[in-house]
mmCIF file of N, CA, C and O in Angstrom:
data_model
loop_
_atom_site.group_PDB
_atom_site.id
_atom_site.type_symbol
_atom_site.label_atom_id
_atom_site.label_comp_id
_atom_site.label_asym_id
_atom_site.label_seq_id
_atom_site.Cartn_x
_atom_site.Cartn_y
_atom_site.Cartn_z
ATOM 1 N N MET A 6 105.838 77.893 82.207
ATOM 2 C CA MET A 6 105.470 80.110 82.374
ATOM 3 C C MET A 6 105.148 80.334 83.637
ATOM 4 O O MET A 6 105.881 81.109 84.074
ATOM 5 N N LYS A 7 103.989 79.928 84.082
ATOM 6 C CA LYS A 7 103.481 80.172 85.792
ATOM 7 C C LYS A 7 105.181 80.102 86.761
ATOM 8 O O LYS A 7 104.926 80.752 87.383
ATOM 9 N N LEU A 8 105.231 78.745 86.218
ATOM 10 C CA LEU A 8 106.627 78.275 87.585
ATOM 11 C C LEU A 8 107.523 79.340 87.176
ATOM 12 O O LEU A 8 108.488 80.218 87.640
ATOM 13 N N LEU A 9 107.679 79.732 86.078
ATOM 14 C CA LEU A 9 109.092 81.047 85.635
ATOM 15 C C LEU A 9 108.698 82.290 85.925
ATOM 16 O O LEU A 9 109.084 82.943 86.938
ATOM 17 N N ASN A 10 106.897 82.681 86.099
ATOM 18 C CA ASN A 10 106.932 83.832 86.364
ATOM 19 C C ASN A 10 107.099 83.710 88.431
ATOM 20 O O ASN A 10 107.054 84.648 88.200
ATOM 21 N N LEU A 11 106.563 82.815 89.006
ATOM 22 C CA LEU A 11 106.944 82.054 90.152
ATOM 23 C C LEU A 11 108.374 83.025 90.875
ATOM 24 O O LEU A 11 108.580 83.147 91.626
ATOM 25 N N ALA A 12 109.005 81.943 90.212
ATOM 26 C CA ALA A 12 110.657 82.359 90.098
ATOM 27 C C ALA A 12 110.983 83.628 90.227
ATOM 28 O O ALA A 12 111.703 84.211 91.293
ATOM 29 N N MET A 13 110.162 84.332 89.053
ATOM 30 C CA MET A 13 110.831 85.276 89.332
ATOM 31 C C MET A 13 110.859 86.576 90.140
ATOM 32 O O MET A 13 111.068 87.427 90.780
ATOM 33 N N LYS A 14 109.228 86.594 90.589
ATOM 34 C CA LYS A 14 108.879 87.100 92.054
ATOM 35 C C LYS A 14 109.796 86.564 93.171
ATOM 36 O O LYS A 14 109.652 87.751 93.544
ATOM 37 N N LEU A 15 109.774 85.672 93.054
ATOM 38 C CA LEU A 15 110.785 85.366 94.212
ATOM 39 C C LEU A 15 111.879 86.188 94.254
ATOM 40 O O LEU A 15 112.843 86.800 95.117
ATOM 41 N N ILE A 16 112.770 86.278 93.054
ATOM 42 C CA ILE A 16 114.116 86.798 93.316
ATOM 43 C C ILE A 16 113.840 88.227 93.199
ATOM 44 O O ILE A 16 114.409 89.035 93.552
ATOM 45 N N MET A 17 112.545 89.110 92.727
ATOM 46 C CA MET A 17 112.345 90.215 92.633
ATOM 47 C C MET A 17 112.544 90.288 94.422
ATOM 48 O O MET A 17 113.158 91.480 94.899
ATOM 49 N N LEU A 18 111.787 89.544 95.017
ATOM 50 C CA LEU A 18 111.629 89.917 96.182
ATOM 51 C C LEU A 18 112.825 89.915 97.223
ATOM 52 O O LEU A 18 113.116 90.476 97.857
ATOM 53 N N LEU A 19 113.463 89.315 96.661
ATOM 54 C CA LEU A 19 115.227 88.707 97.243
ATOM 55 C C LEU A 19 115.610 89.976 96.810
ATOM 56 O O LEU A 19 116.389 90.672 97.849
ATOM 57 N N PHE A 20 115.514 90.820 95.393
ATOM 58 C CA PHE A 20 116.030 91.938 94.947
ATOM 59 C C PHE A 20 115.711 92.890 96.013
ATOM 60 O O PHE A 20 116.623 93.474 96.808
ATOM 61 N N TRP A 21 114.575 92.710 96.695
ATOM 62 C CA TRP A 21 114.363 94.281 97.523
ATOM 63 C C TRP A 21 114.588 93.973 98.548
ATOM 64 O O TRP A 21 114.807 95.091 99.437
ATOM 65 N N ALA A 22 114.536 92.763 99.119
ATOM 66 C CA ALA A 22 115.432 92.408 100.780
ATOM 67 C C ALA A 22 116.374 93.075 100.963
ATOM 68 O O ALA A 22 117.134 93.908 101.437
ATOM 69 N N GLY A 23 117.236 93.051 99.485
ATOM 70 C CA GLY A 23 118.589 93.383 99.818
ATOM 71 C C GLY A 23 118.973 94.983 99.688
ATOM 72 O O GLY A 23 119.444 95.358 100.650
ATOM 73 N N VAL A 24 117.927 95.320 99.066
ATOM 74 C CA VAL A 24 117.755 97.051 98.875
ATOM 75 C C VAL A 24 117.354 97.600 100.198
ATOM 76 O O VAL A 24 118.300 98.615 100.696
ATOM 77 N N ILE A 25 116.596 96.836 100.540
ATOM 78 C CA ILE A 25 116.095 97.510 102.510
ATOM 79 C C ILE A 25 116.912 97.049 103.296
ATOM 80 O O ILE A 25 117.644 98.041 104.220
ATOM 81 N N TYR A 26 118.022 95.910 103.175
ATOM 82 C CA TYR A 26 118.882 95.449 103.560
ATOM 83 C C TYR A 26 120.468 97.198 103.911
ATOM 84 O O TYR A 26 120.846 97.215 104.713
ATOM 85 N N ALA A 27 120.488 97.182 102.389
ATOM 86 C CA ALA A 27 121.275 98.540 102.393
ATOM 87 C C ALA A 27 121.070 99.586 102.690
ATOM 88 O O ALA A 27 121.895 100.138 103.151
ATOM 89 N N LEU A 28 119.909 99.360 103.255
ATOM 90 C CA LEU A 28 119.090 100.679 103.431
ATOM 91 C C LEU A 28 119.356 100.866 104.952
ATOM 92 O O LEU A 28 119.630 101.776 105.220
ATOM 93 N N VAL A 29 119.076 100.195 105.709
ATOM 94 C CA VAL A 29 118.609 100.015 107.024
ATOM 95 C C VAL A 29 120.223 98.901 108.037
ATOM 96 O O VAL A 29 119.783 98.759 109.088
ATOM 97 N N GLY A 30 120.473 98.083 107.178
ATOM 98 C CA GLY A 30 121.558 97.299 107.519
ATOM 99 C C GLY A 30 122.766 98.186 108.197
ATOM 100 O O GLY A 30 122.804 98.946 108.095
ATOM 101 N N PRO A 31 123.905 97.066 109.218
ATOM 102 C CA PRO A 31 124.431 97.801 109.871
ATOM 103 C C PRO A 31 125.910 98.082 109.104
ATOM 104 O O PRO A 31 126.194 99.045 109.398
ATOM 105 N N ASP A 32 126.062 97.311 107.928
ATOM 106 C CA ASP A 32 127.323 97.573 107.041
ATOM 107 C C ASP A 32 127.237 98.787 106.030
ATOM 108 O O ASP A 32 127.310 98.325 104.877
ATOM 109 N N PHE A 33 126.170 100.412 105.815
ATOM 110 C CA PHE A 33 126.115 100.960 104.890
ATOM 111 C C PHE A 33 127.637 101.047 104.200
ATOM 112 O O PHE A 33 127.434 101.222 103.020
ATOM 113 N N GLN A 34 128.646 101.652 104.772
ATOM 114 C CA GLN A 34 129.847 101.346 103.943
ATOM 115 C C GLN A 34 130.534 100.497 103.222
ATOM 116 O O GLN A 34 130.907 100.962 102.053
ATOM 117 N N GLU A 35 130.319 99.394 104.297
ATOM 118 C CA GLU A 35 130.393 98.230 103.191
ATOM 119 C C GLU A 35 129.960 98.333 102.060
ATOM 120 O O GLU A 35 130.465 97.164 100.816
ATOM 121 N N VAL A 36 128.748 98.101 102.054
ATOM 122 C CA VAL A 36 127.272 97.400 100.961
ATOM 123 C C VAL A 36 127.152 99.036 99.264
ATOM 124 O O VAL A 36 127.752 98.592 98.655
ATOM 125 N N GLY A 37 127.794 100.039 100.195
ATOM 126 C CA GLY A 37 128.258 101.366 99.056
ATOM 127 C C GLY A 37 126.603 101.410 98.677
ATOM 128 O O GLY A 37 125.416 101.632 98.882
ATOM 129 N N LEU A 38 126.715 102.171 97.646
ATOM 130 C CA LEU A 38 125.208 103.218 96.804
ATOM 131 C C LEU A 38 124.530 102.331 95.684
ATOM 132 O O LEU A 38 123.893 102.325 95.498
ATOM 133 N N MET A 39 125.808 101.046 95.249
ATOM 134 C CA MET A 39 125.111 100.610 93.990
ATOM 135 C C MET A 39 123.636 100.013 94.558
ATOM 136 O O MET A 39 122.883 100.106 93.610
ATOM 137 N N PRO A 40 123.754 99.155 95.437
ATOM 138 C CA PRO A 40 122.366 98.620 95.261
ATOM 139 C C PRO A 40 120.654 100.049 95.694
ATOM 140 O O PRO A 40 119.892 99.151 95.499
ATOM 141 N N LEU A 41 121.646 100.733 95.955
ATOM 142 C CA LEU A 41 120.561 101.669 96.407
ATOM 143 C C LEU A 41 120.422 102.483 95.027
ATOM 144 O O LEU A 41 119.017 102.883 94.676
ATOM 145 N N ILE A 42 121.393 102.708 94.335
ATOM 146 C CA ILE A 42 121.000 103.058 92.749
ATOM 147 C C ILE A 42 120.170 102.017 91.928
ATOM 148 O O ILE A 42 119.109 102.947 91.297
ATOM 149 N N LEU A 43 120.633 101.098 92.031
ATOM 150 C CA LEU A 43 119.883 99.737 91.283
ATOM 151 C C LEU A 43 118.188 100.273 91.592
ATOM 152 O O LEU A 43 117.134 99.650 91.273
ATOM 153 N N GLY A 44 117.744 100.227 93.202
ATOM 154 C CA GLY A 44 116.466 99.555 93.604
ATOM 155 C C GLY A 44 115.922 100.890 93.226
ATOM 156 O O GLY A 44 114.752 100.808 92.865
ATOM 157 N N ALA A 45 116.700 102.431 93.041
ATOM 158 C CA ALA A 45 116.402 103.454 92.768
ATOM 159 C C ALA A 45 115.546 103.220 91.084
ATOM 160 O O ALA A 45 114.443 103.376 90.561
ATOM 161 N N ILE A 46 116.488 103.131 90.422
ATOM 162 C CA ILE A 46 116.134 102.405 88.799
ATOM 163 C C ILE A 46 114.846 102.194 89.137
ATOM 164 O O ILE A 46 114.125 102.279 88.067
ATOM 165 N N VAL A 47 115.010 100.534 89.368
ATOM 166 C CA VAL A 47 113.939 99.820 89.639
ATOM 167 C C VAL A 47 112.725 100.041 89.711
ATOM 168 O O VAL A 47 111.708 99.982 89.651
ATOM 169 N N LEU A 48 112.559 101.093 90.813
ATOM 170 C CA LEU A 48 111.300 101.527 91.580
ATOM 171 C C LEU A 48 110.729 102.162 90.465
ATOM 172 O O LEU A 48 109.708 102.464 90.396
ATOM 173 N N VAL A 49 111.608 103.493 90.155
ATOM 174 C CA VAL A 49 111.204 104.342 88.881
ATOM 175 C C VAL A 49 110.529 103.426 87.691
ATOM 176 O O VAL A 49 109.283 103.546 87.360
ATOM 177 N N MET A 50 110.911 102.496 87.039
ATOM 178 C CA MET A 50 110.711 101.240 86.099
ATOM 179 C C MET A 50 109.013 100.726 86.683
ATOM 180 O O MET A 50 108.114 100.958 85.523
ATOM 181 N N HIS A 51 109.502 100.187 87.689
ATOM 182 C CA HIS A 51 107.725 100.022 88.336
ATOM 183 C C HIS A 51 106.965 100.958 88.629
ATOM 184 O O HIS A 51 105.552 100.562 88.389
ATOM 185 N N LEU A 52 107.081 102.163 89.076
ATOM 186 C CA LEU A 52 106.088 103.039 89.192
ATOM 187 C C LEU A 52 105.319 103.712 87.502
ATOM 188 O O LEU A 52 104.566 103.968 87.536
ATOM 189 N N LEU A 53 106.466 103.406 86.789
ATOM 190 C CA LEU A 53 106.105 103.969 85.355
ATOM 191 C C LEU A 53 104.724 102.549 85.156
ATOM 192 O O LEU A 53 103.927 102.664 84.487
ATOM 193 N N GLN A 54 105.183 101.478 85.525
ATOM 194 C CA GLN A 54 104.134 100.349 84.629
ATOM 195 C C GLN A 54 103.237 100.483 86.077
ATOM 196 O O GLN A 54 102.005 99.842 85.408
ATOM 197 N N VAL A 55 102.833 100.831 87.153
ATOM 198 C CA VAL A 55 101.880 101.367 88.071
ATOM 199 C C VAL A 55 101.059 102.289 86.958
ATOM 200 O O VAL A 55 99.916 102.486 87.230
ATOM 201 N N LEU A 56 101.646 103.424 86.605
ATOM 202 C CA LEU A 56 100.943 104.343 86.148
ATOM 203 C C LEU A 56 100.529 103.670 84.685
ATOM 204 O O LEU A 56 98.874 104.069 84.071
ATOM 205 N N MET A 57 100.917 103.103 83.984
ATOM 206 C CA MET A 57 100.237 101.984 82.717
ATOM 207 C C MET A 57 99.142 101.488 83.444
ATOM 208 O O MET A 57 98.223 102.104 82.351
ATOM 209 N N LEU A 58 99.042 101.008 84.056
ATOM 210 C CA LEU A 58 97.755 100.309 84.836
ATOM 211 C C LEU A 58 96.962 100.961 85.315
ATOM 212 O O LEU A 58 95.915 100.464 84.971
ATOM 213 N N LYS A 59 97.092 102.071 85.691
ATOM 214 C CA LYS A 59 96.236 103.100 85.995
ATOM 215 C C LYS A 59 95.604 104.077 85.011
ATOM 216 O O LYS A 59 94.936 104.376 84.798
ATOM 217 N N ARG A 60 96.289 104.105 83.480
ATOM 218 C CA ARG A 60 95.762 104.844 82.232
ATOM 219 C C ARG A 60 94.436 103.681 82.266
ATOM 220 O O ARG A 60 93.650 103.500 81.764
ATOM 221 N N VAL A 61 94.773 102.459 81.990
ATOM 222 C CA VAL A 61 93.473 101.111 81.574
ATOM 223 C C VAL A 61 92.605 100.730 83.236
ATOM 224 O O VAL A 61 92.032 99.815 82.964
ATOM 225 N N ALA A 62 92.592 101.699 84.305
ATOM 226 C CA ALA A 62 91.968 101.110 85.356
ATOM 227 C C ALA A 62 90.894 101.238 85.135
ATOM 228 O O ALA A 62 90.578 100.754 85.587
ATOM 229 N N ASN A 63 89.691 102.297 84.401
ATOM 230 C CA ASN A 63 88.796 102.385 83.532
ATOM 231 C C ASN A 63 88.172 100.946 82.578
ATOM 232 O O ASN A 63 87.098 100.454 82.921
ATOM 233 N N ILE A 64 88.849 100.364 82.303
ATOM 234 C CA ILE A 64 89.169 98.742 81.696
ATOM 235 C C ILE A 64 89.161 98.175 82.502
ATOM 236 O O ILE A 64 88.235 96.597 82.739
ATOM 237 N N LEU A 65 90.576 97.927 83.053
ATOM 238 C CA LEU A 65 90.537 96.716 84.049
ATOM 239 C C LEU A 65 90.280 96.302 85.765
ATOM 240 O O LEU A 65 89.629 95.492 86.170
ATOM 241 N N ASN A 66 90.104 97.837 85.767
ATOM 242 C CA ASN A 66 89.377 97.668 87.132
ATOM 243 C C ASN A 66 90.246 97.176 88.059
ATOM 244 O O ASN A 66 89.652 95.865 89.068
ATOM 245 N N PRO A 67 91.335 97.407 88.397
ATOM 246 C CA PRO A 67 92.405 96.589 88.945
ATOM 247 C C PRO A 67 92.345 97.266 90.797
ATOM 248 O O PRO A 67 91.584 98.683 91.377
ATOM 249 N N SER A 68 92.583 96.106 91.679
ATOM 250 C CA SER A 68 92.509 96.522 92.973
ATOM 251 C C SER A 68 93.712 97.388 94.002
ATOM 252 O O SER A 68 94.845 97.003 93.193
ATOM 253 N N THR A 69 93.606 97.753 94.803
ATOM 254 C CA THR A 69 94.851 97.876 95.074
ATOM 255 C C THR A 69 95.642 96.914 95.475
ATOM 256 O O THR A 69 97.240 97.255 94.996
ATOM 257 N N GLN A 70 95.689 95.471 95.792
ATOM 258 C CA GLN A 70 96.441 94.830 95.873
ATOM 259 C C GLN A 70 97.063 94.775 94.656
ATOM 260 O O GLN A 70 98.484 94.447 94.186
ATOM 261 N N ASP A 71 96.063 94.301 93.761
ATOM 262 C CA ASP A 71 96.859 94.545 92.034
ATOM 263 C C ASP A 71 98.044 95.702 91.948
ATOM 264 O O ASP A 71 98.996 95.325 90.966
ATOM 265 N N TYR A 72 97.734 97.063 92.195
ATOM 266 C CA TYR A 72 98.899 98.192 92.024
ATOM 267 C C TYR A 72 99.942 97.777 92.916
ATOM 268 O O TYR A 72 101.341 97.888 92.454
ATOM 269 N N LEU A 73 100.207 97.222 94.345
ATOM 270 C CA LEU A 73 100.657 96.979 95.230
ATOM 271 C C LEU A 73 102.085 95.439 94.347
ATOM 272 O O LEU A 73 103.348 95.694 94.610
ATOM 273 N N GLY A 74 101.215 94.642 93.560
ATOM 274 C CA GLY A 74 101.768 93.765 93.060
ATOM 275 C C GLY A 74 102.506 94.272 91.593
ATOM 276 O O GLY A 74 103.873 93.887 91.391
ATOM 277 N N VAL A 75 102.230 95.191 91.187
ATOM 278 C CA VAL A 75 103.100 95.736 89.668
ATOM 279 C C VAL A 75 104.222 96.551 90.695
ATOM 280 O O VAL A 75 105.176 96.444 90.062
ATOM 281 N N LEU A 76 103.916 97.517 91.219
ATOM 282 C CA LEU A 76 105.282 97.670 92.276
ATOM 283 C C LEU A 76 106.026 97.421 92.949
ATOM 284 O O LEU A 76 107.211 97.287 92.982
ATOM 285 N N VAL A 77 105.967 96.249 93.245
ATOM 286 C CA VAL A 77 106.778 95.358 94.159
ATOM 287 C C VAL A 77 107.755 94.667 92.798
ATOM 288 O O VAL A 77 108.347 94.060 92.925
ATOM 289 N N PHE A 78 106.434 93.332 91.998
ATOM 290 C CA PHE A 78 107.186 92.937 91.172
ATOM 291 C C PHE A 78 107.161 93.140 89.695
ATOM 292 O O PHE A 78 107.918 92.684 88.818
ATOM 293 N N GLY A 79 107.041 94.805 88.958
ATOM 294 C CA GLY A 79 106.979 94.870 87.833
ATOM 295 C C GLY A 79 106.142 94.346 87.091
ATOM 296 O O GLY A 79 105.253 93.781 87.046
ATOM 297 N N SER A 80 107.272 94.236 85.903
ATOM 298 C CA SER A 80 106.444 92.947 84.330
ATOM 299 C C SER A 80 106.492 91.677 84.992
ATOM 300 O O SER A 80 105.062 91.469 83.807
ATOM 301 N N PHE A 81 106.301 91.118 86.110
ATOM 302 C CA PHE A 81 105.907 89.846 86.551
ATOM 303 C C PHE A 81 104.759 89.575 87.042
ATOM 304 O O PHE A 81 104.234 88.624 86.877
ATOM 305 N N ALA A 82 103.789 90.833 87.742
ATOM 306 C CA ALA A 82 102.869 90.963 87.798
ATOM 307 C C ALA A 82 101.845 91.795 86.659
ATOM 308 O O ALA A 82 100.818 91.576 86.869
ATOM 309 N N MET A 83 102.639 92.261 85.839
ATOM 310 C CA MET A 83 101.809 92.827 84.563
ATOM 311 C C MET A 83 101.240 91.782 83.752
ATOM 312 O O MET A 83 100.106 91.643 82.373
ATOM 313 N N HIS A 84 101.685 90.685 83.941
ATOM 314 C CA HIS A 84 101.371 90.004 82.568
ATOM 315 C C HIS A 84 100.000 89.408 82.853
ATOM 316 O O HIS A 84 99.190 89.597 81.134
ATOM 317 N N LYS A 85 98.921 89.322 83.764
ATOM 318 C CA LYS A 85 98.368 88.737 84.114
ATOM 319 C C LYS A 85 97.021 90.102 83.397
ATOM 320 O O LYS A 85 96.103 89.705 83.045
ATOM 321 N N HIS A 86 97.298 91.301 83.874
ATOM 322 C CA HIS A 86 96.730 92.541 83.090
ATOM 323 C C HIS A 86 96.352 92.558 81.257
ATOM 324 O O HIS A 86 95.565 93.202 80.872
ATOM 325 N N ARG A 87 97.833 92.223 81.008
ATOM 326 C CA ARG A 87 98.148 92.629 79.862
ATOM 327 C C ARG A 87 97.269 91.558 79.231
ATOM 328 O O ARG A 87 96.352 92.085 78.360
ATOM 329 N N ALA A 88 97.223 89.927 79.679
ATOM 330 C CA ALA A 88 96.330 89.169 79.625
ATOM 331 C C ALA A 88 94.935 90.060 79.155
ATOM 332 O O ALA A 88 93.932 89.196 78.038
ATOM 333 N N ARG A 89 94.514 89.672 79.762
ATOM 334 C CA ARG A 89 93.154 90.458 80.336
ATOM 335 C C ARG A 89 92.595 91.251 79.323
ATOM 336 O O ARG A 89 91.331 91.973 78.533
ATOM 337 N N LEU A 90 93.962 92.619 79.542
ATOM 338 C CA LEU A 90 93.021 93.865 78.162
ATOM 339 C C LEU A 90 93.132 93.740 76.892
ATOM 340 O O LEU A 90 92.308 93.599 76.100
ATOM 341 N N LYS A 91 94.034 92.207 76.628
ATOM 342 C CA LYS A 91 93.978 91.419 75.117
ATOM 343 C C LYS A 91 93.320 90.988 75.098
ATOM 344 O O LYS A 91 92.205 91.019 74.082
ATOM 345 N N GLU A 92 92.490 90.149 75.620
ATOM 346 C CA GLU A 92 91.212 89.510 75.672
ATOM 347 C C GLU A 92 89.688 90.593 75.896
ATOM 348 O O GLU A 92 88.774 90.967 74.440
ATOM 349 N N ILE A 93 89.731 91.899 76.471
ATOM 350 C CA ILE A 93 89.013 93.068 76.181
ATOM 351 C C ILE A 93 89.190 93.510 74.514
ATOM 352 O O ILE A 93 87.675 93.796 74.316
ATOM 353 N N MET A 94 90.112 93.250 74.621
ATOM 354 C CA MET A 94 90.278 94.483 73.002
ATOM 355 C C MET A 94 89.868 93.553 71.923
ATOM 356 O O MET A 94 88.722 94.246 70.871
ATOM 357 N N GLU A 95 90.397 92.512 72.217
ATOM 358 C CA GLU A 95 89.451 91.153 71.345
ATOM 359 C C GLU A 95 88.301 90.984 70.982
ATOM 360 O O GLU A 95 87.330 90.956 70.054
ATOM 361 N N GLU A 96 87.419 91.261 72.417
ATOM 362 C CA GLU A 96 86.180 90.805 72.011
ATOM 363 C C GLU A 96 85.391 92.111 71.506
ATOM 364 O O GLU A 96 84.601 92.440 71.136
ATOM 365 N N ASN A 97 86.363 93.896 71.808
ATOM 366 C CA ASN A 97 85.234 94.849 71.308
ATOM 367 C C ASN A 97 86.133 94.559 69.747
ATOM 368 O O ASN A 97 85.139 94.949 68.869
ATOM 369 N N LYS A 98 86.645 94.113 69.242
ATOM 370 C CA LYS A 98 87.164 93.720 68.225
ATOM 371 C C LYS A 98 86.045 93.165 67.023
ATOM 372 O O LYS A 98 85.332 93.556 65.959
ATOM 373 N N GLN A 99 85.172 92.040 67.758
ATOM 374 C CA GLN A 99 84.423 91.246 67.535
ATOM 375 C C GLN A 99 83.595 92.653 67.094
ATOM 376 O O GLN A 99 82.063 91.907 66.592
ATOM 377 N N LYS A 100 82.761 92.769 68.107
ATOM 378 C CA LYS A 100 81.498 93.585 68.592
ATOM 379 C C LYS A 100 81.688 94.494 67.455
ATOM 380 O O LYS A 100 80.556 94.431 66.931
ATOM 381 N N ASN A 101 82.419 95.154 66.872
ATOM 382 C CA ASN A 101 82.606 96.008 66.422
ATOM 383 C C ASN A 101 82.765 95.928 64.832
ATOM 384 O O ASN A 101 81.793 96.047 63.988
ATOM 385 N N ALA A 102 82.847 94.299 64.618
ATOM 386 C CA ALA A 102 82.889 94.050 62.969
ATOM 387 C C ALA A 102 81.663 93.785 63.075
ATOM 388 O O ALA A 102 80.936 93.475 62.311
ATOM 389 N N GLN A 103 80.839 93.158 64.153
ATOM 390 C CA GLN A 103 79.467 92.445 63.556
ATOM 391 C C GLN A 103 77.938 93.682 64.050
ATOM 392 O O GLN A 103 77.210 93.736 62.757
ATOM 393 N N ARG A 104 79.129 94.618 64.605
ATOM 394 C CA ARG A 104 78.219 96.183 64.358
ATOM 395 C C ARG A 104 77.749 96.528 62.830
ATOM 396 O O ARG A 104 77.017 97.287 62.359
ATOM 397 N N LYS A 105 79.321 96.423 62.393
ATOM 398 C CA LYS A 105 79.728 97.203 60.832
ATOM 399 C C LYS A 105 78.767 95.765 59.844
ATOM 400 O O LYS A 105 78.857 96.611 59.066
ATOM 401 N N GLN A 106 78.512 94.767 60.236
ATOM 402 C CA GLN A 106 77.956 93.449 59.043
ATOM 403 C C GLN A 106 76.600 94.023 59.603
ATOM 404 O O GLN A 106 75.917 94.134 58.448
ATOM 405 N N GLN A 107 76.325 94.345 60.998
ATOM 406 C CA GLN A 107 74.402 95.165 60.748
ATOM 407 C C GLN A 107 74.564 96.123 60.076
ATOM 408 O O GLN A 107 73.083 96.209 59.167
ATOM 409 N N GLN A 108 75.420 96.920 59.831
ATOM 410 C CA GLN A 108 74.754 98.149 59.452
ATOM 411 C C GLN A 108 74.976 98.295 57.673
ATOM 412 O O GLN A 108 74.680 99.212 57.457
ATOM 413 N N ASP A 109 76.038 97.049 57.491
ATOM 414 C CA ASP A 109 75.898 97.168 55.836
ATOM 415 C C ASP A 109 74.890 96.651 55.607
ATOM 416 O O ASP A 109 74.988 96.592 54.107
ATOM 417 N N LYS A 110 74.161 95.775 56.286
ATOM 418 C CA LYS A 110 73.396 94.692 55.439
ATOM 419 C C LYS A 110 71.580 96.166 55.296
ATOM 420 O O LYS A 110 71.708 96.950 55.202
#
């Protein structure tokens, strides 16, 4: 899984390099608008993921590097944050169950 995630991050880097080349490259007419349109769509999706991370920032305390990682790599960078959030939620469930048992006694 880790190797697949790394490979997908590499593909995302190549994708962003292609979008940047389409923006600043010398043959803009030959490339057309398709890379820019796809880049805009992916950027909007990644911005939404950054906003999702921002919503749980008080729980996960993400760094600036985490936000940039999600902006560039999207869901491939969100994997570790989802796993941490799931662990925290499980811990909270266990604590709540213990408190409920103590209150019932």
